Short mmCIF file of C-alpha atoms in Angstrom, two decimals:
data_model
loop_
_atom_site.label_atom_id
_atom_site.label_comp_id
_atom_site.label_asym_id
_atom_site.label_seq_id
_atom_site.Cartn_x
_atom_site.Cartn_y
_atom_site.Cartn_z
CA UNK A 1264 -39.77 103.34 -48.19
CA UNK A 1265 -39.46 101.04 -45.18
CA UNK A 1266 -42.16 98.65 -44.23
CA UNK A 1267 -40.75 96.74 -41.32
CA UNK A 1268 -37.94 98.38 -39.39
CA UNK A 1269 -35.53 96.93 -36.47
CA UNK A 1270 -34.06 99.86 -34.37
CA UNK A 1271 -31.18 98.62 -31.97
CA UNK A 1272 -32.72 95.52 -30.96
CA UNK A 1273 -30.84 93.57 -28.40
CA UNK A 1274 -31.39 89.90 -26.91
CA UNK A 1275 -29.33 88.31 -23.96
CA UNK A 1276 -29.79 84.94 -22.54
CA UNK A 1277 -27.93 83.35 -19.49
CA UNK A 1278 -24.33 83.33 -20.42
CA UNK A 1279 -24.62 84.47 -24.20
CA UNK A 1280 -25.55 87.86 -26.03
CA UNK A 1281 -27.64 86.68 -29.04
CA UNK A 1282 -28.65 90.16 -30.36
CA UNK A 1283 -26.49 93.24 -29.82
CA UNK A 1284 -28.18 96.50 -31.20
CA UNK A 1285 -29.54 95.23 -34.59
CA UNK A 1286 -30.87 98.09 -37.01
CA UNK A 1287 -32.13 97.55 -40.42
CA UNK A 1288 -35.17 97.90 -42.51
CA UNK A 1289 -36.99 95.66 -45.39
CA UNK A 1290 -38.99 97.76 -47.74
CA UNK A 1291 -42.61 96.55 -49.17
CA UNK A 1292 -41.89 94.74 -52.37
CA UNK A 1293 -38.38 93.64 -51.14
CA UNK A 1294 -36.98 90.20 -50.30
CA UNK A 1295 -34.27 90.98 -47.92
CA UNK A 1296 -31.63 88.78 -47.32
CA UNK A 1297 -30.12 87.52 -44.18
CA UNK A 1298 -26.63 86.05 -43.98
CA UNK A 1299 -24.61 84.71 -40.86
CA UNK A 1300 -23.07 81.97 -39.45
CA UNK A 1301 -24.72 79.38 -37.62
CA UNK A 1302 -25.39 81.03 -33.83
CA UNK A 1303 -25.10 84.57 -35.54
CA UNK A 1304 -28.43 85.65 -34.04
CA UNK A 1305 -30.74 85.26 -37.60
CA UNK A 1306 -33.22 82.96 -36.09
CA UNK A 1307 -33.26 84.75 -32.81
CA UNK A 1308 -34.50 87.89 -34.73
CA UNK A 1309 -37.12 85.95 -36.56
CA UNK A 1310 -38.28 84.50 -32.90
CA UNK A 1311 -38.64 88.00 -31.76
CA UNK A 1312 -40.82 89.13 -34.82
CA UNK A 1313 -42.93 85.87 -34.15
CA UNK A 1314 -43.49 86.67 -30.54
CA UNK A 1315 -41.56 83.66 -29.18
CA UNK A 1316 -39.22 86.19 -27.79
CA UNK A 1317 -39.13 89.56 -26.17
CA UNK A 1318 -36.48 92.13 -26.89
CA UNK A 1319 -34.32 93.12 -24.28
CA UNK A 1320 -33.93 96.58 -25.98
CA UNK A 1321 -34.96 98.37 -28.99
CA UNK A 1322 -37.93 98.01 -31.00
CA UNK A 1323 -40.07 97.21 -34.24
CA UNK A 1324 -41.93 99.18 -36.61
CA UNK A 1325 -44.46 97.81 -39.28
CA UNK A 1326 -45.73 100.53 -41.58
CA UNK A 1327 -44.47 103.12 -39.51
CA UNK A 1328 -45.87 101.96 -36.25
CA UNK A 1329 -44.32 100.47 -33.27
CA UNK A 1330 -45.30 96.79 -32.51
CA UNK A 1331 -44.72 94.41 -29.70
CA UNK A 1332 -45.58 90.59 -29.86
CA UNK A 1333 -46.08 89.17 -26.68
CA UNK A 1334 -46.59 85.60 -28.11
CA UNK A 1335 -47.06 84.23 -31.47
CA UNK A 1336 -50.65 84.49 -31.47
CA UNK A 1337 -50.60 88.39 -31.43
CA UNK A 1338 -47.67 88.33 -34.24
CA UNK A 1339 -49.89 86.14 -36.53
CA UNK A 1340 -52.67 88.62 -35.83
CA UNK A 1341 -50.37 91.53 -36.65
CA UNK A 1342 -50.02 90.38 -40.15
CA UNK A 1343 -46.60 88.33 -39.63
CA UNK A 1344 -45.61 84.91 -40.88
CA UNK A 1345 -42.65 83.18 -39.88
CA UNK A 1346 -41.60 79.99 -41.22
CA UNK A 1347 -38.74 78.47 -38.93
CA UNK A 1348 -35.85 76.13 -40.01
CA UNK A 1349 -36.91 73.46 -37.41
CA UNK A 1350 -40.64 72.71 -38.77
CA UNK A 1351 -43.58 73.17 -36.41
CA UNK A 1352 -45.97 70.86 -37.27
CA UNK A 1353 -48.36 68.14 -35.71
CA UNK A 1354 -47.41 64.53 -37.42
CA UNK A 1355 -50.82 63.05 -36.67
CA UNK A 1356 -52.94 65.41 -38.17
CA UNK A 1357 -53.69 65.58 -41.71
CA UNK A 1358 -52.36 68.04 -44.34
CA UNK A 1359 -55.39 70.19 -44.18
CA UNK A 1360 -55.64 70.29 -40.35
CA UNK A 1361 -51.97 71.25 -40.32
CA UNK A 1362 -52.43 74.07 -42.89
CA UNK A 1363 -55.60 75.30 -40.87
CA UNK A 1364 -54.60 74.98 -37.26
CA UNK A 1365 -56.04 77.94 -35.21
CA UNK A 1366 -58.85 78.62 -38.21
CA UNK A 1367 -60.32 75.12 -38.50
CA UNK A 1368 -63.68 75.51 -40.22
CA UNK A 1369 -66.61 74.53 -37.79
CA UNK A 1370 -70.34 73.12 -38.91
CA UNK A 1371 -72.87 73.30 -36.36
CA UNK A 1372 -70.04 74.19 -33.81
CA UNK A 1373 -68.18 71.07 -34.62
CA UNK A 1374 -64.74 70.66 -36.94
CA UNK A 1375 -65.72 69.85 -40.42
CA UNK A 1376 -62.97 67.85 -41.66
CA UNK A 1377 -64.64 67.76 -45.12
CA UNK A 1378 -64.76 71.21 -45.53
CA UNK A 1379 -61.26 71.42 -44.19
CA UNK A 1380 -59.99 69.31 -47.01
CA UNK A 1381 -62.09 71.17 -49.53
CA UNK A 1382 -60.32 74.36 -48.35
CA UNK A 1383 -56.96 73.24 -48.54
CA UNK A 1384 -57.35 71.50 -51.83
CA UNK A 1385 -58.50 74.99 -53.28
CA UNK A 1386 -55.63 76.63 -51.79
CA UNK A 1387 -53.12 74.55 -52.38
CA UNK A 1388 -53.97 74.19 -56.05
CA UNK A 1389 -53.91 77.96 -56.28
CA UNK A 1390 -50.27 78.17 -55.14
CA UNK A 1391 -49.59 75.13 -57.57
CA UNK A 1392 -48.43 72.72 -54.93
CA UNK A 1393 -49.24 69.01 -55.37
CA UNK A 1394 -50.24 67.51 -51.95
CA UNK A 1395 -52.99 65.35 -50.78
CA UNK A 1396 -54.92 67.36 -48.18
CA UNK A 1397 -56.33 64.28 -46.67
CA UNK A 1398 -53.01 62.42 -45.69
CA UNK A 1399 -51.47 62.13 -42.46
CA UNK A 1400 -48.39 64.31 -42.14
CA UNK A 1401 -46.50 61.45 -40.77
CA UNK A 1402 -46.67 59.76 -44.11
CA UNK A 1403 -44.93 62.65 -45.87
CA UNK A 1404 -41.57 63.10 -46.65
CA UNK A 1405 -39.17 65.50 -44.92
CA UNK A 1406 -39.18 68.02 -47.90
CA UNK A 1407 -43.29 67.74 -48.18
CA UNK A 1408 -43.38 68.41 -44.64
CA UNK A 1409 -41.30 71.65 -45.23
CA UNK A 1410 -43.88 72.51 -48.17
CA UNK A 1411 -46.81 72.06 -45.81
CA UNK A 1412 -45.05 74.69 -43.47
CA UNK A 1413 -44.59 77.33 -46.12
CA UNK A 1414 -48.14 77.13 -47.63
CA UNK A 1415 -49.39 77.18 -43.73
CA UNK A 1416 -47.68 80.38 -43.67
CA UNK A 1417 -48.77 81.87 -47.17
CA UNK A 1418 -52.18 80.89 -46.42
CA UNK A 1419 -52.42 83.63 -43.56
CA UNK A 1420 -52.07 86.35 -46.12
CA UNK A 1421 -49.77 87.97 -44.08
CA UNK A 1422 -47.63 91.45 -45.09
CA UNK A 1423 -44.54 90.16 -43.68
CA UNK A 1424 -43.16 87.02 -44.30
CA UNK A 1425 -39.99 85.46 -42.92
CA UNK A 1426 -38.60 82.38 -44.12
CA UNK A 1427 -35.68 80.37 -42.16
CA UNK A 1428 -33.86 78.12 -44.77
CA UNK A 1429 -36.92 76.93 -46.67
CA UNK A 1430 -35.16 75.21 -48.99
CA UNK A 1431 -33.03 73.14 -46.79
CA UNK A 1432 -34.99 70.11 -47.24
CA UNK A 1433 -36.87 70.95 -51.03
CA UNK A 1434 -36.33 68.96 -54.29
CA UNK A 1435 -35.51 71.12 -57.52
CA UNK A 1436 -39.05 71.22 -58.55
CA UNK A 1437 -40.17 71.91 -55.04
CA UNK A 1438 -37.47 74.76 -54.89
CA UNK A 1439 -38.82 76.40 -58.16
CA UNK A 1440 -42.43 76.62 -56.96
CA UNK A 1441 -40.94 78.11 -53.66
CA UNK A 1442 -39.17 80.76 -55.72
CA UNK A 1443 -42.09 81.44 -57.81
CA UNK A 1444 -44.37 81.94 -54.61
CA UNK A 1445 -41.89 84.54 -53.44
CA UNK A 1446 -41.49 86.28 -56.50
CA UNK A 1447 -45.27 86.33 -56.52
CA UNK A 1448 -45.58 87.81 -52.96
CA UNK A 1449 -42.73 90.47 -53.92
CA UNK A 1450 -44.98 91.78 -56.92
CA UNK A 1451 -47.99 91.89 -54.03
CA UNK A 1452 -45.76 94.42 -52.35
CA UNK A 1453 -45.19 91.91 -49.22
CA UNK A 1454 -42.11 92.69 -47.00
CA UNK A 1455 -40.11 89.45 -47.09
CA UNK A 1456 -37.13 88.20 -44.91
CA UNK A 1457 -35.15 85.30 -46.55
CA UNK A 1458 -32.41 83.44 -44.51
CA UNK A 1459 -30.16 80.95 -46.52
CA UNK A 1460 -26.74 79.67 -46.29
CA UNK A 1461 -27.02 79.13 -50.19
CA UNK A 1462 -25.10 81.94 -51.86
CA UNK A 1463 -26.91 81.13 -55.12
CA UNK A 1464 -30.29 81.60 -53.84
CA UNK A 1465 -29.57 84.90 -52.04
CA UNK A 1466 -28.35 86.85 -55.24
CA UNK A 1467 -31.33 84.86 -57.31
CA UNK A 1468 -34.02 85.74 -55.21
CA UNK A 1469 -33.05 89.00 -52.88
CA UNK A 1470 -33.04 92.58 -53.56
CA UNK A 1471 -30.92 93.50 -50.50
CA UNK A 1472 -28.79 91.68 -47.86
CA UNK A 1473 -27.89 91.98 -44.10
CA UNK A 1474 -24.93 90.29 -42.59
CA UNK A 1475 -24.94 88.88 -38.77
CA UNK A 1476 -21.87 87.85 -37.13
CA UNK A 1477 -21.79 87.09 -32.96
CA UNK A 1478 -25.05 88.87 -32.54
CA UNK A 1479 -24.05 91.97 -34.23
CA UNK A 1480 -25.09 93.61 -37.81
CA UNK A 1481 -21.92 93.65 -39.78
CA UNK A 1482 -23.02 95.15 -42.92
CA UNK A 1483 -26.22 95.82 -44.92
CA UNK A 1484 -26.70 96.09 -48.56
CA UNK A 1485 -29.57 97.88 -50.28
CA UNK A 1486 -28.11 96.70 -53.40
CA UNK A 1487 -27.10 93.11 -53.78
CA UNK A 1488 -26.48 92.22 -57.49
CA UNK A 1489 -23.36 94.01 -57.92
CA UNK A 1490 -21.98 92.97 -54.48
CA UNK A 1491 -18.79 90.59 -54.84
CA UNK A 1492 -19.76 87.27 -53.30
CA UNK A 1493 -16.27 86.90 -51.44
CA UNK A 1494 -17.35 90.24 -49.56
CA UNK A 1495 -20.51 88.61 -48.38
CA UNK A 1496 -18.21 85.67 -47.16
CA UNK A 1497 -15.76 87.85 -45.46
CA UNK A 1498 -18.37 89.82 -43.64
CA UNK A 1499 -19.99 86.30 -42.61
CA UNK A 1500 -16.88 84.20 -41.19
CA UNK A 1501 -14.69 87.35 -40.56
CA UNK A 1502 -11.68 85.95 -43.07
CA UNK A 1503 -11.66 84.61 -46.30
CA UNK A 1504 -12.56 81.13 -47.21
CA UNK A 1505 -11.21 80.78 -50.85
CA UNK A 1506 -11.95 76.73 -50.91
CA UNK A 1507 -14.60 75.78 -48.63
CA UNK A 1508 -14.15 71.80 -49.58
CA UNK A 1509 -10.16 71.93 -49.01
CA UNK A 1510 -10.16 68.52 -50.36
CA UNK A 1511 -7.48 66.44 -48.77
CA UNK A 1512 -6.20 63.30 -50.89
CA UNK A 1513 -5.21 60.26 -48.67
CA UNK A 1514 -4.35 56.83 -49.06
CA UNK A 1515 -7.30 54.21 -49.23
CA UNK A 1516 -6.99 50.89 -47.39
CA UNK A 1517 -8.73 47.67 -48.01
CA UNK A 1518 -12.79 47.29 -48.21
CA UNK A 1519 -14.12 48.20 -44.85
CA UNK A 1520 -17.92 48.39 -45.30
CA UNK A 1521 -19.77 45.87 -48.08
CA UNK A 1522 -23.16 45.68 -48.76
CA UNK A 1523 -24.21 42.99 -51.13
CA UNK A 1524 -27.72 42.89 -52.86
CA UNK A 1525 -29.23 44.78 -50.25
CA UNK A 1526 -32.96 44.92 -50.50
CA UNK A 1527 -35.97 46.38 -48.57
CA UNK A 1528 -38.62 48.80 -48.81
CA UNK A 1529 -38.95 51.25 -50.63
CA UNK A 1530 -35.90 50.23 -53.05
CA UNK A 1531 -36.96 49.30 -56.41
CA UNK A 1532 -33.94 46.75 -56.92
CA UNK A 1533 -31.23 45.46 -54.82
CA UNK A 1534 -28.22 47.73 -54.25
CA UNK A 1535 -24.41 46.69 -53.94
CA UNK A 1536 -21.70 48.90 -52.84
CA UNK A 1537 -18.67 48.94 -50.98
CA UNK A 1538 -16.55 51.61 -49.05
CA UNK A 1539 -12.79 51.40 -48.26
CA UNK A 1540 -10.97 52.43 -45.16
CA UNK A 1541 -10.00 56.18 -45.39
CA UNK A 1542 -12.59 56.56 -48.20
CA UNK A 1543 -15.35 59.13 -48.64
CA UNK A 1544 -18.30 58.08 -51.04
CA UNK A 1545 -20.81 60.61 -51.73
CA UNK A 1546 -24.57 59.23 -52.59
CA UNK A 1547 -26.40 61.72 -54.69
CA UNK A 1548 -29.73 61.55 -56.24
CA UNK A 1549 -32.89 63.46 -56.32
CA UNK A 1550 -35.52 63.91 -53.35
CA UNK A 1551 -37.12 60.41 -53.00
CA UNK A 1552 -34.44 58.44 -55.11
CA UNK A 1553 -33.71 56.03 -52.03
CA UNK A 1554 -30.45 57.44 -50.47
CA UNK A 1555 -31.36 57.66 -46.95
CA UNK A 1556 -33.67 54.37 -47.18
CA UNK A 1557 -30.57 52.45 -48.31
CA UNK A 1558 -28.59 53.99 -45.31
CA UNK A 1559 -31.39 52.91 -42.99
CA UNK A 1560 -31.16 49.30 -44.31
CA UNK A 1561 -27.21 49.41 -43.67
CA UNK A 1562 -27.66 50.82 -40.33
CA UNK A 1563 -30.78 48.66 -39.35
CA UNK A 1564 -33.18 51.44 -39.00
CA UNK A 1565 -35.24 49.78 -41.43
CA UNK A 1566 -35.85 45.92 -42.07
CA UNK A 1567 -33.86 44.50 -45.09
CA UNK A 1568 -35.58 41.72 -46.86
CA UNK A 1569 -32.37 40.09 -48.25
CA UNK A 1570 -28.75 40.93 -48.70
CA UNK A 1571 -25.59 40.75 -46.68
CA UNK A 1572 -23.57 43.48 -44.75
CA UNK A 1573 -19.93 42.57 -44.25
CA UNK A 1574 -17.17 44.62 -42.40
CA UNK A 1575 -13.47 44.08 -42.83
CA UNK A 1576 -14.57 40.86 -44.82
CA UNK A 1577 -16.45 39.50 -42.67
CA UNK A 1578 -20.61 39.17 -42.61
CA UNK A 1579 -22.07 40.71 -39.72
CA UNK A 1580 -25.72 40.89 -38.55
CA UNK A 1581 -27.21 44.19 -38.40
CA UNK A 1582 -30.64 43.95 -36.79
CA UNK A 1583 -31.02 47.54 -35.65
CA UNK A 1584 -29.23 50.47 -34.62
CA UNK A 1585 -27.92 49.13 -31.18
CA UNK A 1586 -26.20 46.28 -32.96
CA UNK A 1587 -24.80 48.73 -35.76
CA UNK A 1588 -23.18 50.88 -33.20
CA UNK A 1589 -21.72 47.82 -31.35
CA UNK A 1590 -20.24 46.73 -34.80
CA UNK A 1591 -18.90 50.26 -35.11
CA UNK A 1592 -21.56 51.68 -37.70
CA UNK A 1593 -22.99 54.82 -36.68
CA UNK A 1594 -25.42 57.38 -38.48
CA UNK A 1595 -26.08 61.23 -38.42
CA UNK A 1596 -29.61 61.41 -39.70
CA UNK A 1597 -31.27 63.63 -42.24
CA UNK A 1598 -33.86 65.07 -39.38
CA UNK A 1599 -31.67 65.93 -36.56
CA UNK A 1600 -34.73 67.51 -35.00
CA UNK A 1601 -36.82 64.16 -35.11
CA UNK A 1602 -34.23 61.65 -35.07
CA UNK A 1603 -30.83 62.99 -34.09
CA UNK A 1604 -30.95 65.04 -30.78
CA UNK A 1605 -32.68 64.53 -27.56
CA UNK A 1606 -34.41 68.03 -27.31
CA UNK A 1607 -34.76 68.49 -23.77
CA UNK A 1608 -31.43 67.01 -22.77
CA UNK A 1609 -28.25 68.97 -22.43
CA UNK A 1610 -25.67 69.18 -24.93
CA UNK A 1611 -23.36 67.09 -22.48
CA UNK A 1612 -25.87 64.46 -22.45
CA UNK A 1613 -26.53 64.40 -26.27
CA UNK A 1614 -22.88 64.27 -26.88
CA UNK A 1615 -22.32 61.31 -24.17
CA UNK A 1616 -25.65 59.21 -24.77
CA UNK A 1617 -24.15 56.31 -26.93
CA UNK A 1618 -20.74 56.14 -25.47
CA UNK A 1619 -21.97 56.22 -21.75
CA UNK A 1620 -22.17 52.40 -21.97
CA UNK A 1621 -18.18 52.61 -21.57
CA UNK A 1622 -18.01 54.89 -18.74
CA UNK A 1623 -20.75 53.29 -16.09
CA UNK A 1624 -19.87 51.89 -13.02
CA UNK A 1625 -21.23 48.40 -12.31
CA UNK A 1626 -23.47 49.10 -15.54
CA UNK A 1627 -25.85 51.36 -13.51
CA UNK A 1628 -23.77 54.52 -12.12
CA UNK A 1629 -22.78 57.09 -14.73
CA UNK A 1630 -19.25 58.52 -14.52
CA UNK A 1631 -20.38 62.53 -14.76
CA UNK A 1632 -16.84 63.77 -14.29
CA UNK A 1633 -15.71 61.76 -17.24
CA UNK A 1634 -18.84 63.02 -19.45
CA UNK A 1635 -18.03 66.57 -18.42
CA UNK A 1636 -14.30 65.99 -19.83
CA UNK A 1637 -15.67 64.39 -23.02
CA UNK A 1638 -18.09 67.19 -23.35
CA UNK A 1639 -15.85 70.12 -22.76
CA UNK A 1640 -13.33 68.54 -25.28
CA UNK A 1641 -15.70 68.27 -28.14
CA UNK A 1642 -17.13 71.42 -27.51
CA UNK A 1643 -13.70 73.11 -27.73
CA UNK A 1644 -12.72 70.96 -30.88
CA UNK A 1645 -15.59 71.46 -32.87
CA UNK A 1646 -16.18 74.93 -31.71
CA UNK A 1647 -19.74 74.32 -30.48
CA UNK A 1648 -21.38 77.60 -29.72
CA UNK A 1649 -23.20 77.08 -25.93
CA UNK A 1650 -22.91 78.91 -22.93
CA UNK A 1651 -22.11 75.49 -21.39
CA UNK A 1652 -22.23 71.99 -21.58
CA UNK A 1653 -25.22 72.16 -19.44
CA UNK A 1654 -27.42 74.12 -22.09
CA UNK A 1655 -30.58 72.41 -23.55
CA UNK A 1656 -29.53 71.11 -26.70
CA UNK A 1657 -32.83 72.47 -28.37
CA UNK A 1658 -31.89 76.25 -27.72
CA UNK A 1659 -28.70 76.02 -29.92
CA UNK A 1660 -28.78 76.62 -33.72
CA UNK A 1661 -29.12 73.97 -36.34
CA UNK A 1662 -25.29 73.89 -37.14
CA UNK A 1663 -24.20 73.54 -33.61
CA UNK A 1664 -26.77 70.87 -32.92
CA UNK A 1665 -25.10 69.18 -35.92
CA UNK A 1666 -22.01 69.31 -34.34
CA UNK A 1667 -23.30 67.75 -31.11
CA UNK A 1668 -24.28 64.88 -33.00
CA UNK A 1669 -20.72 64.50 -34.80
CA UNK A 1670 -19.09 64.88 -31.32
CA UNK A 1671 -21.27 61.89 -30.23
CA UNK A 1672 -19.83 59.47 -32.88
CA UNK A 1673 -16.24 61.03 -32.60
CA UNK A 1674 -16.72 60.31 -28.56
CA UNK A 1675 -17.36 56.35 -29.59
CA UNK A 1676 -13.96 54.93 -29.40
CA UNK A 1677 -14.38 51.98 -32.01
CA UNK A 1678 -16.13 53.70 -34.99
CA UNK A 1679 -15.33 52.05 -38.00
CA UNK A 1680 -18.10 53.31 -40.57
CA UNK A 1681 -19.82 57.00 -40.14
CA UNK A 1682 -23.00 57.50 -42.51
CA UNK A 1683 -23.83 61.22 -42.63
CA UNK A 1684 -27.28 62.04 -43.92
CA UNK A 1685 -27.60 65.62 -45.35
CA UNK A 1686 -24.63 66.76 -42.65
CA UNK A 1687 -24.66 70.35 -43.52
CA UNK A 1688 -28.57 70.96 -44.37
CA UNK A 1689 -29.12 74.59 -43.13
CA UNK A 1690 -25.43 75.06 -42.06
CA UNK A 1691 -23.58 78.35 -42.69
CA UNK A 1692 -20.32 78.34 -44.87
CA UNK A 1693 -17.79 78.75 -41.91
CA UNK A 1694 -19.41 75.77 -40.10
CA UNK A 1695 -19.53 73.80 -43.32
CA UNK A 1696 -15.58 74.14 -43.53
CA UNK A 1697 -15.28 72.77 -40.21
CA UNK A 1698 -17.49 69.67 -40.68
CA UNK A 1699 -15.60 68.73 -43.95
CA UNK A 1700 -12.30 68.80 -42.00
CA UNK A 1701 -13.68 66.52 -39.15
CA UNK A 1702 -15.25 64.30 -42.15
CA UNK A 1703 -11.41 64.53 -43.48
CA UNK A 1704 -9.98 63.68 -40.00
CA UNK A 1705 -12.17 60.73 -39.74
CA UNK A 1706 -11.20 59.50 -42.95
CA UNK A 1707 -7.53 59.74 -42.01
CA UNK A 1708 -7.86 57.71 -39.07
CA UNK A 1709 -9.46 54.98 -41.47
CA UNK A 1710 -13.05 55.31 -41.19
CA UNK A 1711 -15.21 54.35 -44.10
CA UNK A 1712 -17.28 57.38 -44.79
CA UNK A 1713 -20.54 57.76 -46.45
CA UNK A 1714 -22.04 61.20 -47.39
CA UNK A 1715 -25.68 61.48 -48.61
CA UNK A 1716 -26.18 65.08 -49.80
CA UNK A 1717 -28.59 66.82 -51.96
CA UNK A 1718 -25.86 69.37 -52.77
CA UNK A 1719 -24.02 68.28 -55.68
CA UNK A 1720 -21.37 70.86 -55.36
CA UNK A 1721 -20.82 69.49 -52.08
CA UNK A 1722 -20.86 65.69 -53.11
CA UNK A 1723 -18.33 66.56 -55.74
CA UNK A 1724 -16.23 68.61 -53.41
CA UNK A 1725 -15.40 66.23 -50.80
CA UNK A 1726 -15.93 62.26 -52.32
CA UNK A 1727 -13.48 60.42 -53.49
CA UNK A 1728 -16.41 58.53 -55.59
CA UNK A 1729 -19.69 58.98 -56.22
CA UNK A 1730 -22.65 56.93 -56.35
CA UNK A 1731 -25.84 58.08 -58.22
CA UNK A 1732 -29.28 56.90 -57.13
CA UNK A 1733 -32.65 57.22 -59.35
CA UNK A 1734 -35.97 55.81 -58.42
CA UNK A 1735 -35.15 53.62 -55.84
CA UNK A 1736 -31.93 51.93 -57.28
CA UNK A 1737 -28.29 52.53 -58.15
CA UNK A 1738 -27.85 54.33 -61.44
CA UNK A 1739 -24.11 54.21 -61.46
CA UNK A 1740 -21.00 55.27 -59.92
CA UNK A 1741 -18.08 57.61 -60.97
CA UNK A 1742 -14.50 58.25 -59.61
CA UNK A 1743 -13.27 61.79 -58.61
CA UNK A 1744 -11.85 62.52 -62.02
CA UNK A 1745 -14.84 61.49 -63.83
CA UNK A 1746 -17.47 62.90 -61.55
CA UNK A 1747 -18.75 66.21 -62.92
CA UNK A 1748 -22.14 68.12 -62.54
CA UNK A 1749 -23.04 67.09 -66.21
CA UNK A 1750 -22.14 63.18 -65.66
CA UNK A 1751 -23.70 62.94 -62.27
CA UNK A 1752 -27.01 64.62 -63.00
CA UNK A 1753 -27.07 62.48 -66.58
CA UNK A 1754 -27.29 59.74 -63.96
CA UNK A 1755 -29.72 61.26 -61.52
CA UNK A 1756 -32.14 62.39 -63.95
CA UNK A 1757 -34.85 60.13 -65.46
CA UNK A 1758 -35.56 62.01 -68.67
CA UNK A 1759 -31.55 62.40 -69.73
CA UNK A 1760 -30.21 59.92 -72.01
CA UNK A 1761 -27.61 57.66 -70.39
#
């Protein structure tokens, strides 16, 4: 029997139909997967469920009763918890305060911080989550912040729980904790919606699945276990993608980027590596291994203590991102919401924000016509789904935001080194395929490419060489022929003999 039901739900934004007549149901005690490319309408549906958007047509029913949530507060009061892909937290508050927002404990009419910490510690322990409730959220990693968001939703005792890409930043251990919690909620007869682009997760966790494409429901499968994976891929993208990575071999040139004895917090030992012209080097390691921190040292986003960076055989000084960009070193950051996009600016402004120094007149006046041409060209080339270049980028899906960040660096005329930190986090299979092609094109132009990724199949699928980090140091490197899941993990995991 269905517990949550959508009937002909539609939503239109200026210039785009985000949802068109979507109907499906979720039973109590069921984990229902939602799949589809970025911009297919999945997150829009969750925002309607969470009270952020109002449907233009159709209706929702919970436990047989029609519901309409004019805001997030009424959705929460109605027994719904939505965990969004773009995290909704207050970084300058503690873990306990974030967990209990809207329900902060009082003593004598005043907020009781000690009681909040006590309640949060008890609930976190019951869920098997190892986090200090007193610590400021800003001090946590992206993965730990993700766990706080998940725990916050679960602490509300909701009967309908929707999770949008919940494992996109989680380590293997944290993912196992999440899976255990989801299975526990299923046993408690909650109705769960689970959005993920990771096919293995969908098949491991979900009982049923619905596929969206271009705002429409393409198919709904009540029994997922016997459904061929290729059928889901075909429904999602409208075509077969036999090999998502489609590795393209290319000639490699001389060493373009060289980092020698680079050291800075929180690395455990000096790091030395190099990348040649046209080469794609994948950096793999568990969460906390130091991959992103090392790249921030190269890019100047963190201050190095010792070490030397050379470009095309010449030592250069990188004392911040601005000087890195002027040398032709660019970075697509892991947290695109916090560090990658200017949320209130347009798609065009986000694409042109770095390269506009090349097109200002007299160093003051912007050449808006040139910026419009640049933005439109990359929107077409990268197939960024947006009603126009003037749309605020915060309204785009995560995958399309990522494409806009890539377009920003493609628009730079003198890029020589491209560092991509988790470039396909939370991105659908079709968009991944497109981004891999962009990476290959950059490499074929002679750029040195560094790809930091937590997805081992991705690292193995697109890299010419793999560098493995463990506990703040480089543990080893493997060429494409010798890099296998077993050989990489043997270097990445501290409890496996090397």
